[in-house]
mmCIF file of C-alpha atoms in Angstrom:
data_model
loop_
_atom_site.group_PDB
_atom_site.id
_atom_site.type_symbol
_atom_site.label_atom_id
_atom_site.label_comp_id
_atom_site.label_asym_id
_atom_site.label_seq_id
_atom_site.Cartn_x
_atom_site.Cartn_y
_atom_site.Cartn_z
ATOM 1 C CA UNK A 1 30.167 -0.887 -108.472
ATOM 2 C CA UNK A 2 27.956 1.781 -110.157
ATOM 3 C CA UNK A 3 24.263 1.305 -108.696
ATOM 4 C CA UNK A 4 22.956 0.534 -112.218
ATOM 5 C CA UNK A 5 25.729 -1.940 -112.082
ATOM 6 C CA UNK A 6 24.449 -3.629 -109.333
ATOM 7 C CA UNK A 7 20.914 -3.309 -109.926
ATOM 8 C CA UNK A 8 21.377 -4.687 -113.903
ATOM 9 C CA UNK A 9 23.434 -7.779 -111.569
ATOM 10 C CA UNK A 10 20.165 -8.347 -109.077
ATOM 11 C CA UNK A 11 17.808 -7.998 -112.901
ATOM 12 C CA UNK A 12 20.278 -11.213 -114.053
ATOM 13 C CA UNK A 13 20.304 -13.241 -110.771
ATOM 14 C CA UNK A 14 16.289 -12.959 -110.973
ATOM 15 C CA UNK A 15 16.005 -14.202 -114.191
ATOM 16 C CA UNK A 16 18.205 -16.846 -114.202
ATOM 17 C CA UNK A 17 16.109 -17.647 -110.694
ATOM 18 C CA UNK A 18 13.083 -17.689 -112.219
ATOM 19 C CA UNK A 19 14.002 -19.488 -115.444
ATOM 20 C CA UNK A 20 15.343 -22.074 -113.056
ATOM 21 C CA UNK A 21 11.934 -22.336 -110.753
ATOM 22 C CA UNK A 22 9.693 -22.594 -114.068
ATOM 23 C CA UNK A 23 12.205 -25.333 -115.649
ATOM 24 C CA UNK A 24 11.593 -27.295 -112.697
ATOM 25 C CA UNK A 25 8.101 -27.018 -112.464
ATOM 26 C CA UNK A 26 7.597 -27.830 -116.098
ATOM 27 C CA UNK A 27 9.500 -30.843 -115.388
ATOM 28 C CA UNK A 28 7.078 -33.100 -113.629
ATOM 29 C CA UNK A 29 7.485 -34.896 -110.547
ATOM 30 C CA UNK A 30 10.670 -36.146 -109.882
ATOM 31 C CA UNK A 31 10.576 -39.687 -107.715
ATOM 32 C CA UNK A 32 13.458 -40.533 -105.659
ATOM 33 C CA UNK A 33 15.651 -43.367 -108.108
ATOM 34 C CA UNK A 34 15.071 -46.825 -106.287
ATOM 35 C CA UNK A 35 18.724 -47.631 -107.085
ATOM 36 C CA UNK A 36 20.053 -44.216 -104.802
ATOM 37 C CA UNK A 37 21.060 -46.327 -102.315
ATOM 38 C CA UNK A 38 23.213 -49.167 -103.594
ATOM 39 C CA UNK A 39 26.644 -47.707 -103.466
ATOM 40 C CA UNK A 40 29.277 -49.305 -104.892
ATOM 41 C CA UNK A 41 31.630 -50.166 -102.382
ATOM 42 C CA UNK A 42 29.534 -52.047 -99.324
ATOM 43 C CA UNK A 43 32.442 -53.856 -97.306
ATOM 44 C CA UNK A 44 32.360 -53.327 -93.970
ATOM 45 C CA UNK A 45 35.566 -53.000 -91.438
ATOM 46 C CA UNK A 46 35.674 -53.037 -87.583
ATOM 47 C CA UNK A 47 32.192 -54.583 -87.742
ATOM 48 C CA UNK A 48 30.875 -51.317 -89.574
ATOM 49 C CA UNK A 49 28.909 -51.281 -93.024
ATOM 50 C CA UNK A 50 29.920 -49.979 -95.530
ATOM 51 C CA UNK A 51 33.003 -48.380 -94.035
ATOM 52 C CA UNK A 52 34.357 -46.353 -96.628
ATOM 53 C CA UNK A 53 31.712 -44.040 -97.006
ATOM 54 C CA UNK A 54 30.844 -44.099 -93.497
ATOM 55 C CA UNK A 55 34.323 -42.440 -92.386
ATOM 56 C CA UNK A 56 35.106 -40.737 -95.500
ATOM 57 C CA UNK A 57 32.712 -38.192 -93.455
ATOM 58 C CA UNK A 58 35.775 -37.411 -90.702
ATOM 59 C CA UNK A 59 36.829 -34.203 -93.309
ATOM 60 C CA UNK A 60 33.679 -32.781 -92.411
ATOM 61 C CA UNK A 61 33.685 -33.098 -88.500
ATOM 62 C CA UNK A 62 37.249 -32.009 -88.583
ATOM 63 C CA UNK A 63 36.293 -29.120 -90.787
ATOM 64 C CA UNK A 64 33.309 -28.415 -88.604
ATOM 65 C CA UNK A 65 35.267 -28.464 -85.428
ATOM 66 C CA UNK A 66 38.243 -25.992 -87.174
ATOM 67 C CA UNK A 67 35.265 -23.576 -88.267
ATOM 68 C CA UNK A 68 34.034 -22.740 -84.404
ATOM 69 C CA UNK A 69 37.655 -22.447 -83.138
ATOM 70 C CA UNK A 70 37.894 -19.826 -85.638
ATOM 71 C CA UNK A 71 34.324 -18.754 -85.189
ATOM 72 C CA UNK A 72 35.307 -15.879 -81.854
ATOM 73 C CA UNK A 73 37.790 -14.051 -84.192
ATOM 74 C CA UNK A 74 35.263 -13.209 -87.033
ATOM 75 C CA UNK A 75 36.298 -9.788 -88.329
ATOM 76 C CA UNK A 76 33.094 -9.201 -90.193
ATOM 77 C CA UNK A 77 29.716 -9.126 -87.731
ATOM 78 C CA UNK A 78 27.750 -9.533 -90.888
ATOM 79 C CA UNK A 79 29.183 -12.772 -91.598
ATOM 80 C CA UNK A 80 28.397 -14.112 -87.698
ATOM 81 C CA UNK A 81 24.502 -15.982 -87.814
ATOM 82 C CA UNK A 82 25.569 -17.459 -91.146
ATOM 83 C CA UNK A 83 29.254 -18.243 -90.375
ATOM 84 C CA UNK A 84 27.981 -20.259 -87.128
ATOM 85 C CA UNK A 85 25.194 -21.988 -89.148
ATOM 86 C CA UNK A 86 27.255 -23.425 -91.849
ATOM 87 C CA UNK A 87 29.918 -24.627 -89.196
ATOM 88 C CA UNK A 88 27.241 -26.191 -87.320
ATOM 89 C CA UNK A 89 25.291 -27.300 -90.496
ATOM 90 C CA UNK A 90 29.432 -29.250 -91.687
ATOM 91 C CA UNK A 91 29.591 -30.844 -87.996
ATOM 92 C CA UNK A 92 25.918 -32.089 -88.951
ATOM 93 C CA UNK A 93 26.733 -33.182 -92.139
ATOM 94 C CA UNK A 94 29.544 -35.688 -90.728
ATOM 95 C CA UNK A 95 26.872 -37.041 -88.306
ATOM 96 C CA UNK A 96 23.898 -37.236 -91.064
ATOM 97 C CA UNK A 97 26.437 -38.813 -93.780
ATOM 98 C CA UNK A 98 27.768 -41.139 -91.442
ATOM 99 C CA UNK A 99 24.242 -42.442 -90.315
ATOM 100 C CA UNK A 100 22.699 -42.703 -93.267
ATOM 101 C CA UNK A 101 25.346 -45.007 -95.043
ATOM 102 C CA UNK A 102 25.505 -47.233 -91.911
ATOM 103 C CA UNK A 103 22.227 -48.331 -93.387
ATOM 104 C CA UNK A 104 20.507 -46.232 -96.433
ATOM 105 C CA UNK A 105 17.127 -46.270 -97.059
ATOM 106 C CA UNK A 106 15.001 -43.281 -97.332
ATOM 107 C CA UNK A 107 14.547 -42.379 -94.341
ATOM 108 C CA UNK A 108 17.981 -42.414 -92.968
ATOM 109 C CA UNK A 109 18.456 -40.006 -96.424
ATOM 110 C CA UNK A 110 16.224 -37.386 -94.880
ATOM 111 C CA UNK A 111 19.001 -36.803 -92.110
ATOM 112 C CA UNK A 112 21.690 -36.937 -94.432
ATOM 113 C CA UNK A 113 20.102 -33.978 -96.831
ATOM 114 C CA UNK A 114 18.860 -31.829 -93.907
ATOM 115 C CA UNK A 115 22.333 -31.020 -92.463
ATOM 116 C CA UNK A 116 23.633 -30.889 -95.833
ATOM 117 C CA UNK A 117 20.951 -27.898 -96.950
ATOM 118 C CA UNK A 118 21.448 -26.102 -93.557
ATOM 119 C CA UNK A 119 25.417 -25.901 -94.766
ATOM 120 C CA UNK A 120 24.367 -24.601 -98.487
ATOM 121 C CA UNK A 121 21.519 -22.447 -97.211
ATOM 122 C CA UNK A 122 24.435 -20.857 -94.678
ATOM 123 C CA UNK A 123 26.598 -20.325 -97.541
ATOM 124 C CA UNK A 124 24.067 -18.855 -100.094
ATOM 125 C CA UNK A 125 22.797 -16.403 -97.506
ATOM 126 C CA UNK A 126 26.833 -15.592 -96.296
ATOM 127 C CA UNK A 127 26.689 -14.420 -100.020
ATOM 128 C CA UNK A 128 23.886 -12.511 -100.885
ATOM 129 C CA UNK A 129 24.837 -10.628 -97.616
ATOM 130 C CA UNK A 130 27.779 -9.703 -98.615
ATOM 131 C CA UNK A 131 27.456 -9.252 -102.605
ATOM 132 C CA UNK A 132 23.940 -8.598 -103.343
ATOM 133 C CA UNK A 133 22.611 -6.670 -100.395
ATOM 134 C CA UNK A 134 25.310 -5.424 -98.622
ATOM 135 C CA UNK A 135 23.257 -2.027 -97.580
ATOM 136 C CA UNK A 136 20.859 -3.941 -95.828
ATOM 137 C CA UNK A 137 21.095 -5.488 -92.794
ATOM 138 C CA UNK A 138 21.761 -9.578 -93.000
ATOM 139 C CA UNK A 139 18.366 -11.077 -93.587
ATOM 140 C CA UNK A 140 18.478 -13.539 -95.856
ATOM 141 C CA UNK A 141 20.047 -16.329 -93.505
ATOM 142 C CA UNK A 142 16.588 -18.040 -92.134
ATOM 143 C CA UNK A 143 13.960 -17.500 -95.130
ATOM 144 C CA UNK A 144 16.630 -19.355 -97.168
ATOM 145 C CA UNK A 145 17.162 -22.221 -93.962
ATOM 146 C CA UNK A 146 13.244 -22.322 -93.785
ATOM 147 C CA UNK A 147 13.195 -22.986 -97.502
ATOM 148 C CA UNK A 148 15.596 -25.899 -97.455
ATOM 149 C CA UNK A 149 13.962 -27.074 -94.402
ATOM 150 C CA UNK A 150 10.822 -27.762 -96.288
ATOM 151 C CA UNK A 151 12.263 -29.040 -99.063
ATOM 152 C CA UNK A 152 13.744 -31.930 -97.230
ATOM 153 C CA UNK A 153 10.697 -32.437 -95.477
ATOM 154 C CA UNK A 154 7.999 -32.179 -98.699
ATOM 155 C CA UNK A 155 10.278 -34.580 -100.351
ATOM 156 C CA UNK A 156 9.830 -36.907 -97.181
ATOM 157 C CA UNK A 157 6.014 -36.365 -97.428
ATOM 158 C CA UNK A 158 5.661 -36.663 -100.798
ATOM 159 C CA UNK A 159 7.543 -40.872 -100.203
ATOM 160 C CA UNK A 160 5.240 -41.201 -97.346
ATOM 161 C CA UNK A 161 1.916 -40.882 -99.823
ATOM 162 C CA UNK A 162 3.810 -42.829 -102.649
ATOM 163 C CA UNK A 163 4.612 -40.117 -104.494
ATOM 164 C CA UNK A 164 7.679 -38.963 -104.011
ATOM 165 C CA UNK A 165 8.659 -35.538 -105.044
ATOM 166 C CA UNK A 166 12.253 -34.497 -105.572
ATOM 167 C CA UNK A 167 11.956 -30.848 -107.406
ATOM 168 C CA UNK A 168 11.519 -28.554 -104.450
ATOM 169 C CA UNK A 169 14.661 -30.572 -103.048
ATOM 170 C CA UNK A 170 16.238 -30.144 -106.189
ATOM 171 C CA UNK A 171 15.934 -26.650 -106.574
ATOM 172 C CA UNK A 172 17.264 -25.612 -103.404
ATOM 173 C CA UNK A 173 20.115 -27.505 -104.097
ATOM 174 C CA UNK A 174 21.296 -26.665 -107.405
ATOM 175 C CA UNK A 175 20.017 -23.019 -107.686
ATOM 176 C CA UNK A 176 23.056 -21.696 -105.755
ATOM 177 C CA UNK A 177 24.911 -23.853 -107.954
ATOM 178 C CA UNK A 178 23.619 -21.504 -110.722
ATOM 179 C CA UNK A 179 23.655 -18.213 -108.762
ATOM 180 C CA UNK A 180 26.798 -18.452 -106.985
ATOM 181 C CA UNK A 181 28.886 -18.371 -110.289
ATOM 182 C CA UNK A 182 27.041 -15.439 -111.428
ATOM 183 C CA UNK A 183 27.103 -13.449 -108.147
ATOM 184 C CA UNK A 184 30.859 -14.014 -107.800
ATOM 185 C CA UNK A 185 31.262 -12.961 -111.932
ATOM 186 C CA UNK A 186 28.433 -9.856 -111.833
ATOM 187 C CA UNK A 187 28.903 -8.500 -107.957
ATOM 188 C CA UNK A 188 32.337 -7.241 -106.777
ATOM 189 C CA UNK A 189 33.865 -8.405 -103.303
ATOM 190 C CA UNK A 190 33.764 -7.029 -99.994
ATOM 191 C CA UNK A 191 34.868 -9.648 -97.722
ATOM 192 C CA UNK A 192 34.834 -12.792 -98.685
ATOM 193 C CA UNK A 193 37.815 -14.206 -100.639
ATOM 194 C CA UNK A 194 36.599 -15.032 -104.183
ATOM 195 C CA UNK A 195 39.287 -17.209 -104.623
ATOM 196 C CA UNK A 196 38.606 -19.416 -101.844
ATOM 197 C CA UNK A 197 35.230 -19.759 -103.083
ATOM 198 C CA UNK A 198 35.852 -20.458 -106.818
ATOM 199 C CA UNK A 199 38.314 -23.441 -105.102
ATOM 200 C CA UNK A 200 35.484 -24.504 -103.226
ATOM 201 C CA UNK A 201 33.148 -24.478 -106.203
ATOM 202 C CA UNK A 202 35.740 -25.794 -108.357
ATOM 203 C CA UNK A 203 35.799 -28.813 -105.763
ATOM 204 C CA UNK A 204 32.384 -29.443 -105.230
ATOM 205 C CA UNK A 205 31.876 -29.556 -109.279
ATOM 206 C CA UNK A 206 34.669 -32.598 -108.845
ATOM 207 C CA UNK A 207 33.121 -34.394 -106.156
ATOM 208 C CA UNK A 208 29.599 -34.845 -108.225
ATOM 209 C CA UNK A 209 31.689 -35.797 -110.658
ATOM 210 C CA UNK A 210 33.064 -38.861 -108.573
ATOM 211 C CA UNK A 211 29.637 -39.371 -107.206
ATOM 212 C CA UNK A 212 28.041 -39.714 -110.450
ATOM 213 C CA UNK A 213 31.160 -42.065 -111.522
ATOM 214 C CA UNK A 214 30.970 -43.828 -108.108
ATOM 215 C CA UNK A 215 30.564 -47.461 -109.014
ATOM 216 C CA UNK A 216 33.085 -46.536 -112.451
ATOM 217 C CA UNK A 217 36.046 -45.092 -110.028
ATOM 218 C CA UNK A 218 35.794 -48.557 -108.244
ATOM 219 C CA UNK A 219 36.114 -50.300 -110.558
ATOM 220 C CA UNK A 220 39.093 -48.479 -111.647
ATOM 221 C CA UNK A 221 40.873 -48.362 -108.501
ATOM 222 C CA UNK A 222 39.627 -51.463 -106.785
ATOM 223 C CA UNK A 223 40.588 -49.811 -103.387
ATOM 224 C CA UNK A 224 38.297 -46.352 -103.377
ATOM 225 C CA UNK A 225 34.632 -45.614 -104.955
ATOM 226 C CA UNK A 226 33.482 -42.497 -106.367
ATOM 227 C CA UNK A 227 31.213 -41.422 -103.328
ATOM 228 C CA UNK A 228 34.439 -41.783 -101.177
ATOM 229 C CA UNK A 229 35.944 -39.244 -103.206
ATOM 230 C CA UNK A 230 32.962 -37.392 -103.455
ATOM 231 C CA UNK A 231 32.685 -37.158 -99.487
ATOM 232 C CA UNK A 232 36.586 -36.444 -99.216
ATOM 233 C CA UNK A 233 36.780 -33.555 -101.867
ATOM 234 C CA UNK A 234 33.484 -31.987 -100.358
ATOM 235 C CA UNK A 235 35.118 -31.874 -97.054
ATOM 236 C CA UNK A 236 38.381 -30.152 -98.622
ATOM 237 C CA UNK A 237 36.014 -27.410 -100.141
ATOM 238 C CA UNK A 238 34.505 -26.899 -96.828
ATOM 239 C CA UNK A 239 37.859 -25.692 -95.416
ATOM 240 C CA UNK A 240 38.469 -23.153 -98.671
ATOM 241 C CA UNK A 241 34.941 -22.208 -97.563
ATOM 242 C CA UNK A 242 35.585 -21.643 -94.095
ATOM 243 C CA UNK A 243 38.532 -19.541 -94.972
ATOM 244 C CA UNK A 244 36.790 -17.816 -96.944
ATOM 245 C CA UNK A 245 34.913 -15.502 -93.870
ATOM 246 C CA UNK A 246 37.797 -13.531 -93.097
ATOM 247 C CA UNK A 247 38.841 -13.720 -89.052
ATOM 248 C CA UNK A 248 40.966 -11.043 -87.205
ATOM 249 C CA UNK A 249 44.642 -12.093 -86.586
ATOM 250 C CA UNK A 250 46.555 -13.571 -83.838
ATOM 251 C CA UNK A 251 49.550 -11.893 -82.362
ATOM 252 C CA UNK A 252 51.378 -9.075 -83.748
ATOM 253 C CA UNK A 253 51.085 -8.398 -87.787
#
């Protein structure tokens, strides 16, 4: 890529970045939806609540789990702080989930979004390492965790005073949701397998599909909810993301 390439790329991925932060600032407070936590599949099994969406989280610890066996044989030392994060961020995840639908309320959420924003901050920065500022050395791994860090906690803050606060939470979700298309359209590879990460973007789209549809799908099915779905695709995109970081090969060939 020519360096006016690549510098008309970083122009487009600023824009859209700031278009983004002003769009959500000119929004207004955004208050956590009183309804968030009334999934619609509640049975319990084996003396758990709400089962379903309680162990639809196994994808992630298995995915978690598969990610640091794999972790040693990383054949990229760039991709190593941010590779371990987002393994440790999916192990997390399967923990946070699990808790929080055991009993959801607010507070149980917090630990349920944290691990969840380590994982996407680890991914975003694995990214913009390797596309957008691959002459420099890896540095964008712990603004971007301290970011989504504090968004989890303002929101928390902003509940505690009774005025609860999603944007900055927001923000730092969905931004990389804008970004990451672009970077993988305007930036060319290195690394990381595209494909992998279009599947994983491609499945992640689906899942908030099925989590917006949640109480819809159950009715439809009778035997699974949306959020299940949403919690087993996710999982599934985590492997296409973890095979994305390429590893050095076993054996001979």
């Amino acid at each position: 890529m020519a360096a006016t390439d690549h510098a008309r790329g970083r122009l487009i991925l600023a824009l859209l970045a700031l278009a983004a932060v002003v769009a959500v600032l000119l929004a207004g407070r955004i208050p956590q939806d009183p309804g968030y936590h009334g999934f619609a599949d509640s049975r319990a099994l084996l003396g758990i609540p709400n089962f379903f969406n309680c162990c639809s989280n196994l994808p992630f610890l298995l995915a978690g789990i598969y990610g640091l066996w794999r972790a040693p044989r990383l054949s990229q030392p760039r991709t190593r702080a941010g590779y371990w994060v987002l393994c440790l961020g999916v192990l997390l995840v399967a923990a946070g989930s699990s808790y929080y639908h055991y009993a959801p309320s607010n507070a149980a959420l917090v630990w349920d979004r944290l691990p969840m924003t380590v994982a996407f901050m680890a991914l975003f920065s694995l990214l913009l390492d390797e596309r957008v500022f691959p002459a420099s050395p890896p540095r964008t791994l712990w603004p971007l965790l301290a970011a989504g860090v504090a968004s989890v906690a303002y929101w928390y803050w902003t509940e505690a005073q009774g005025a609860g606060d999603l944007r900055a939470y927001a923000l730092v979700q969905f931004l990389p949701m804008l970004l990451i298309p672009a970077i993988l359209a305007l930036f060319q590879p290195r690394y990381l397998r595209g494909t992998h990460l279009v599947a994983a973007l491609g499945l992640y789209v689906l899942a908030k599909l099925f989590e917006h549809f949640d109480a819809a799908v159950y009715a439809a099915l009778g035997e699974v909810s949306g959020h299940t779905v949403k919690h087993l695709l996710s999982g599934v995109a985590v492997f296409f993301l973890i095979h994305a970081v390429p590893v050095r090969r076993i054996g001979p060939g």
